[in-house]
Short mmCIF file of C-alpha atoms in Angstrom, two decimals:
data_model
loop_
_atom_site.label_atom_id
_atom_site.label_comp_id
_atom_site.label_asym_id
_atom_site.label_seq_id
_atom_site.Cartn_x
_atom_site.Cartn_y
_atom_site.Cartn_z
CA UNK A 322 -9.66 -16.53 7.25
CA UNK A 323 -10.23 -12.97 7.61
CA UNK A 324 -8.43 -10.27 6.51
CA UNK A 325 -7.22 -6.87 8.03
CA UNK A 326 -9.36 -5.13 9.73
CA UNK A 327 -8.98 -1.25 10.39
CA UNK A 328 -12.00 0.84 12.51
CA UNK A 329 -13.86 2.85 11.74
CA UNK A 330 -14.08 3.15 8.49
CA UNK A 331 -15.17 6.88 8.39
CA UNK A 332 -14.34 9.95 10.88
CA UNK A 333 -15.22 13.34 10.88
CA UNK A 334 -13.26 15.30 13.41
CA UNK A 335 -12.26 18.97 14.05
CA UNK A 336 -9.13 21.24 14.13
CA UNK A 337 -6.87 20.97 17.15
CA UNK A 338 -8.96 17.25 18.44
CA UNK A 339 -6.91 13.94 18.35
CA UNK A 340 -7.84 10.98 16.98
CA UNK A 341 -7.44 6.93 17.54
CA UNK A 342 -7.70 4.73 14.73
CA UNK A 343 -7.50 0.88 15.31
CA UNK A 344 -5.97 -1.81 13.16
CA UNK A 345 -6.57 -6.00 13.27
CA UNK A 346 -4.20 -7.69 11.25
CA UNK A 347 -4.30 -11.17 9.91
CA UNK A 348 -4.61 -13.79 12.18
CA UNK A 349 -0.64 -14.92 12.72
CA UNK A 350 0.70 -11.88 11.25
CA UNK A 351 3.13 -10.05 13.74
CA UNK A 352 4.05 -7.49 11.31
CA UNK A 353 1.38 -4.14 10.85
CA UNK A 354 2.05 -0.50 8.86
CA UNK A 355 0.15 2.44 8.48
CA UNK A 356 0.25 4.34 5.33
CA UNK A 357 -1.55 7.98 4.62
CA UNK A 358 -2.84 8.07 1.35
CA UNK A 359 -3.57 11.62 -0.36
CA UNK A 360 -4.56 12.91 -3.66
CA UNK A 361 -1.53 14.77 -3.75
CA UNK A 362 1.11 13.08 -2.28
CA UNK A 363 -0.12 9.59 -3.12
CA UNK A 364 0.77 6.50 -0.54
CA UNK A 365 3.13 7.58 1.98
CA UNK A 366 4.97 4.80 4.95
CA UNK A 367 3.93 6.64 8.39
CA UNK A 368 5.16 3.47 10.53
CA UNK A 369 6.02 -0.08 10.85
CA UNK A 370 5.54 -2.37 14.17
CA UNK A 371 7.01 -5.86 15.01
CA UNK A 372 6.59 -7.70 18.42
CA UNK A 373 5.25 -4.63 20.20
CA UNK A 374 8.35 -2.20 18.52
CA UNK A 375 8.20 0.38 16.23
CA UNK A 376 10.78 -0.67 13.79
CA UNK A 377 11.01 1.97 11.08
CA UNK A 378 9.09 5.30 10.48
CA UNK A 379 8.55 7.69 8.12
CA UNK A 380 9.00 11.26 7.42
CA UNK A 381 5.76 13.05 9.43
CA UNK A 382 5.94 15.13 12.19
CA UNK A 383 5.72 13.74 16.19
CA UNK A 384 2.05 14.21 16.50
CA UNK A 385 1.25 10.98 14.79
CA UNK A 386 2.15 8.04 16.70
CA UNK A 387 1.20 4.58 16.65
CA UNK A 388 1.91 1.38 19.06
CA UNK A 389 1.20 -2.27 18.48
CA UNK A 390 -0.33 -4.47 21.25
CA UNK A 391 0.80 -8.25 22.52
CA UNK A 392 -2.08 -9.58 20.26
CA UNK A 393 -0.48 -8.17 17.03
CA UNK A 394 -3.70 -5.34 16.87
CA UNK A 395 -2.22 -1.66 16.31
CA UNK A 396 -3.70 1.48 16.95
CA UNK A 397 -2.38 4.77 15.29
CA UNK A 398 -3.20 8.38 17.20
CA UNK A 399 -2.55 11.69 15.31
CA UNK A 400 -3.04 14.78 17.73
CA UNK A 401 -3.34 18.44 17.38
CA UNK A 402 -5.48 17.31 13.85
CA UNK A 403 -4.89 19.62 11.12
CA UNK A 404 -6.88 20.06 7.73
CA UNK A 405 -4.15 18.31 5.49
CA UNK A 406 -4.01 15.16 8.32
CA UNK A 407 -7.77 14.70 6.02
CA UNK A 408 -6.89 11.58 3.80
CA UNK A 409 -7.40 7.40 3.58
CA UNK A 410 -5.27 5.52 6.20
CA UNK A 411 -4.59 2.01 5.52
CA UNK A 412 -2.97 -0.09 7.78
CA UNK A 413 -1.07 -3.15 6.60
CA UNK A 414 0.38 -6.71 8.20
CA UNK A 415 2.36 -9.35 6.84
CA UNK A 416 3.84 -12.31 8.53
CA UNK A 417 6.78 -11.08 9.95
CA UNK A 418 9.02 -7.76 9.72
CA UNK A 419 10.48 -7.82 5.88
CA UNK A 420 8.14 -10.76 4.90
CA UNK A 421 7.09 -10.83 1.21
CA UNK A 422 3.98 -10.24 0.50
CA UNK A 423 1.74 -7.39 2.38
CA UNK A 424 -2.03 -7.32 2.74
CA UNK A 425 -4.16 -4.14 3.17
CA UNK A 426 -7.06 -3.37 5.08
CA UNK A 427 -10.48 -1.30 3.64
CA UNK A 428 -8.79 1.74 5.22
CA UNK A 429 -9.97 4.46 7.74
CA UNK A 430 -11.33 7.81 6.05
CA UNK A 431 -10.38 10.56 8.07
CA UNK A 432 -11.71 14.08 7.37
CA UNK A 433 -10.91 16.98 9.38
CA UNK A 434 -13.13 20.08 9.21
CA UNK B 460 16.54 7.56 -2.06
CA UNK B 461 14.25 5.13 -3.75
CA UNK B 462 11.74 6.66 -6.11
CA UNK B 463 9.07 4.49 -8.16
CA UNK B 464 7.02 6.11 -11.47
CA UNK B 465 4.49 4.19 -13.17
CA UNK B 466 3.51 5.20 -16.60
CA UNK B 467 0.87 6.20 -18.23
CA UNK B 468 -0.96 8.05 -15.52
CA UNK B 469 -4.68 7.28 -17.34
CA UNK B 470 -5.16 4.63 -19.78
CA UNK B 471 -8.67 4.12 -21.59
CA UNK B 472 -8.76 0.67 -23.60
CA UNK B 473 -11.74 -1.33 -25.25
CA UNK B 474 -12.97 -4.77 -23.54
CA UNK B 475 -10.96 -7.42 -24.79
CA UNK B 476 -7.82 -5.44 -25.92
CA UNK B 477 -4.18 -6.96 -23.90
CA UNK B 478 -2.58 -4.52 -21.86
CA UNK B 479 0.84 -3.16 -20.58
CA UNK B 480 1.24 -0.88 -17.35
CA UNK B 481 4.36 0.04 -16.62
CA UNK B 482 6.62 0.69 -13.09
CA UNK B 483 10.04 2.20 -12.59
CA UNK B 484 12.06 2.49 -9.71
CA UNK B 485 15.35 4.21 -9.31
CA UNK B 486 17.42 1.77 -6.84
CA UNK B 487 17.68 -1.57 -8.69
CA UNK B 488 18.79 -2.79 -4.88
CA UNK B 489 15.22 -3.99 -4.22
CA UNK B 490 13.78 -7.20 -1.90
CA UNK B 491 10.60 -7.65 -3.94
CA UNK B 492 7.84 -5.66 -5.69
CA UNK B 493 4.32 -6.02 -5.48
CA UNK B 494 1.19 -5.16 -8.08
CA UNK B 495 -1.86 -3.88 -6.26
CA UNK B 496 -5.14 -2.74 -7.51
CA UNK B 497 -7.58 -0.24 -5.79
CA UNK B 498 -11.07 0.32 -6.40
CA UNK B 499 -12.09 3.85 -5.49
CA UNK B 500 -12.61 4.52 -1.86
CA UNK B 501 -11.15 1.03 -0.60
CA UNK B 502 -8.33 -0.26 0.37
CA UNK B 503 -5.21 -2.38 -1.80
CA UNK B 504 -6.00 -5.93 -3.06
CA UNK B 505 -2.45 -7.77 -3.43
CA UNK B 506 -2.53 -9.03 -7.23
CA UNK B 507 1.05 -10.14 -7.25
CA UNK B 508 4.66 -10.49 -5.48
CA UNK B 509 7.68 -10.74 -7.71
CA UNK B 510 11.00 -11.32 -5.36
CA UNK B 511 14.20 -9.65 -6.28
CA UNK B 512 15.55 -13.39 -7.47
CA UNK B 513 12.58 -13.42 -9.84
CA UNK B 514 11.65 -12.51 -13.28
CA UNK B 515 8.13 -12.75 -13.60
CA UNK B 516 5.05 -14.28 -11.89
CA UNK B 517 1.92 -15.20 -12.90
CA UNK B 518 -1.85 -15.27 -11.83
CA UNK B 519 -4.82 -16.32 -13.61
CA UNK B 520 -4.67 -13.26 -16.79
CA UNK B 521 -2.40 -11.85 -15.00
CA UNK B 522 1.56 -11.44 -15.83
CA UNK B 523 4.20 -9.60 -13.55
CA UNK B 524 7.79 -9.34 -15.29
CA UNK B 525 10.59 -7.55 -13.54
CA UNK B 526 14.09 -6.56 -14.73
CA UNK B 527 16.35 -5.27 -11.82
CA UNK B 528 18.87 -4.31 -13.99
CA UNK B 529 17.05 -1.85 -15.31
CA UNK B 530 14.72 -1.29 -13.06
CA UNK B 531 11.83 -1.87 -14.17
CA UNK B 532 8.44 -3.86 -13.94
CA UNK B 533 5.58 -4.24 -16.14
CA UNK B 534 2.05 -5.84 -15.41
CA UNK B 535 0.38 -7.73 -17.96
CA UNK B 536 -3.53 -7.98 -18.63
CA UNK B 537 -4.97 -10.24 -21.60
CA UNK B 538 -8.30 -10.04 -22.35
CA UNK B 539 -9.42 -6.89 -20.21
CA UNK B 540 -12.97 -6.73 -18.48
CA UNK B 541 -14.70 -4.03 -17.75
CA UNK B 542 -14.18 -5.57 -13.94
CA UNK B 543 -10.46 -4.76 -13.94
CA UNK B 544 -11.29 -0.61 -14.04
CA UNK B 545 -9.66 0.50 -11.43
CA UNK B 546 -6.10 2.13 -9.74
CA UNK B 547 -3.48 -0.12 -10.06
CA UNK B 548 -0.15 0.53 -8.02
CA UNK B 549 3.06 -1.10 -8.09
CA UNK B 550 5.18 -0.48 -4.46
CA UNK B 551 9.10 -1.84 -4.07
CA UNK B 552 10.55 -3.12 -0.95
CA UNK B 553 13.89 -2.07 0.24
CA UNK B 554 15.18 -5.29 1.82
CA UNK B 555 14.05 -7.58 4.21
CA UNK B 556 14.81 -5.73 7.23
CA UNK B 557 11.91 -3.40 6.79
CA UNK B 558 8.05 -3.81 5.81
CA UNK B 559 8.21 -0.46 4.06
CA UNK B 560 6.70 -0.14 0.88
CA UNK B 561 7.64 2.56 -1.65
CA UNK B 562 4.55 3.23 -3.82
CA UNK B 563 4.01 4.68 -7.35
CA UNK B 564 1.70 6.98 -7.91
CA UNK B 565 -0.85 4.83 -9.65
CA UNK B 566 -2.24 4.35 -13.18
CA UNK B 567 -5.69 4.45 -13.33
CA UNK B 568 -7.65 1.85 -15.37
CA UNK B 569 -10.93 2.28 -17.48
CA UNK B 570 -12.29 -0.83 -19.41
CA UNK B 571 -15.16 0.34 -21.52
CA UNK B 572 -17.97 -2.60 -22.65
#
């Protein structure tokens, strides 16, 4: 069975560009979240989507966004890219919204130069 | 709000030797806690789920305890390898209406041969 899958795995993009990153959850999972991860501030929630709906979100500003297609895959888009939006995103699904147990992808390495 | 220390930050222990890592979290209202380890530069392997209506679980030299009441957690490693170096992080959930995890910062492993 495979696990989640998050592409690409590395990104190198400039000030003021947007980026896309893409998220494949476990096969029959319905739930996916995106986390930042920073050396600083350490694993933060950016968002959480069930059945196509952003259920809960966290506390970063409107430029990153995220949406969740029929097939459970999720995509997360951060615009206007600013040098601290550089960290490790990792992208999450479980089998339902609330459902125990959560399982992680490799993660997307964003830098922004 | 939720907040979630683990304790110590570093630990540096011989091959062989048992060890304790500990997790706090300040709302003993919780839906489950998880133990996760990351190696450096990947993503979050899932070592184990406690649910609130648990006290401890178990996997292979592994040993996850929690205590709601006073809100903490502790993960238990006999016989450390020098394969279990890495970050391990322990991350509470709210309550079943949301996937959010709250992380800890992390304490970072190193088994020495």
């Amino acid at each position: 069975k495979a696990g989640v899958t998050q592409t690409p795995r590395y990104l190198i993009k400039t000030r003021g560009q947007q980026v896309t990153l893409s998220c494949s959850p476990i096969s029959g999972h319905r739930s996916v979240s995106w986390y930042q991860q920073t050396p600083g501030q350490g694993l933060q929630f950016l968002f959480e989507y069930f059945s196509e709906t952003q259920r809960n979100k966290g506390n970063f500003p409107g430029r990153f966004s995220g949406r969740q297609f029929s097939n459970s895959r999720s995509e997360m888009n951060v615009s206007t890219l600013e040098l601290g939006d550089s960290a490790l995103y990792l992208c999450a699904s479980s089998l339902a919204q609330g459902f125990a147990e959560a399982f992680f992808g490799q993660g997307t390495r964003l830098t922004v130069v | 709000k939720q907040e979630v220390t683990q304790i110590p930050a570093a630990l540096s222990v011989p091959e062989g030797e048992n060890l304790v890592l500990n997790c706090s979290f300040t709302d003993s209202a919780i839906y489950n806690l998880q133990w996760f380890r990351q190696d450096p530069g990947k993503g979050l392997t899932s070592l184990l789920l406690i649910q609130s209506s648990q006290r401890e679980q178990t996997s292979g030299r592994l040993n996850a305890s929690l205590d709601k009441s006073s809100g903490r957690s502790t993960l238990y490693i006999a016989a450390s390898q020098p394969g279990d170096s890495a970050t391990y992080l322990c991350a509470v959930m709210r309550s079943s209406n949301t996937g959010k995890l709250i992380f800890g910062q992390g304490t970072t492993l190193q088994v020495k041969p």
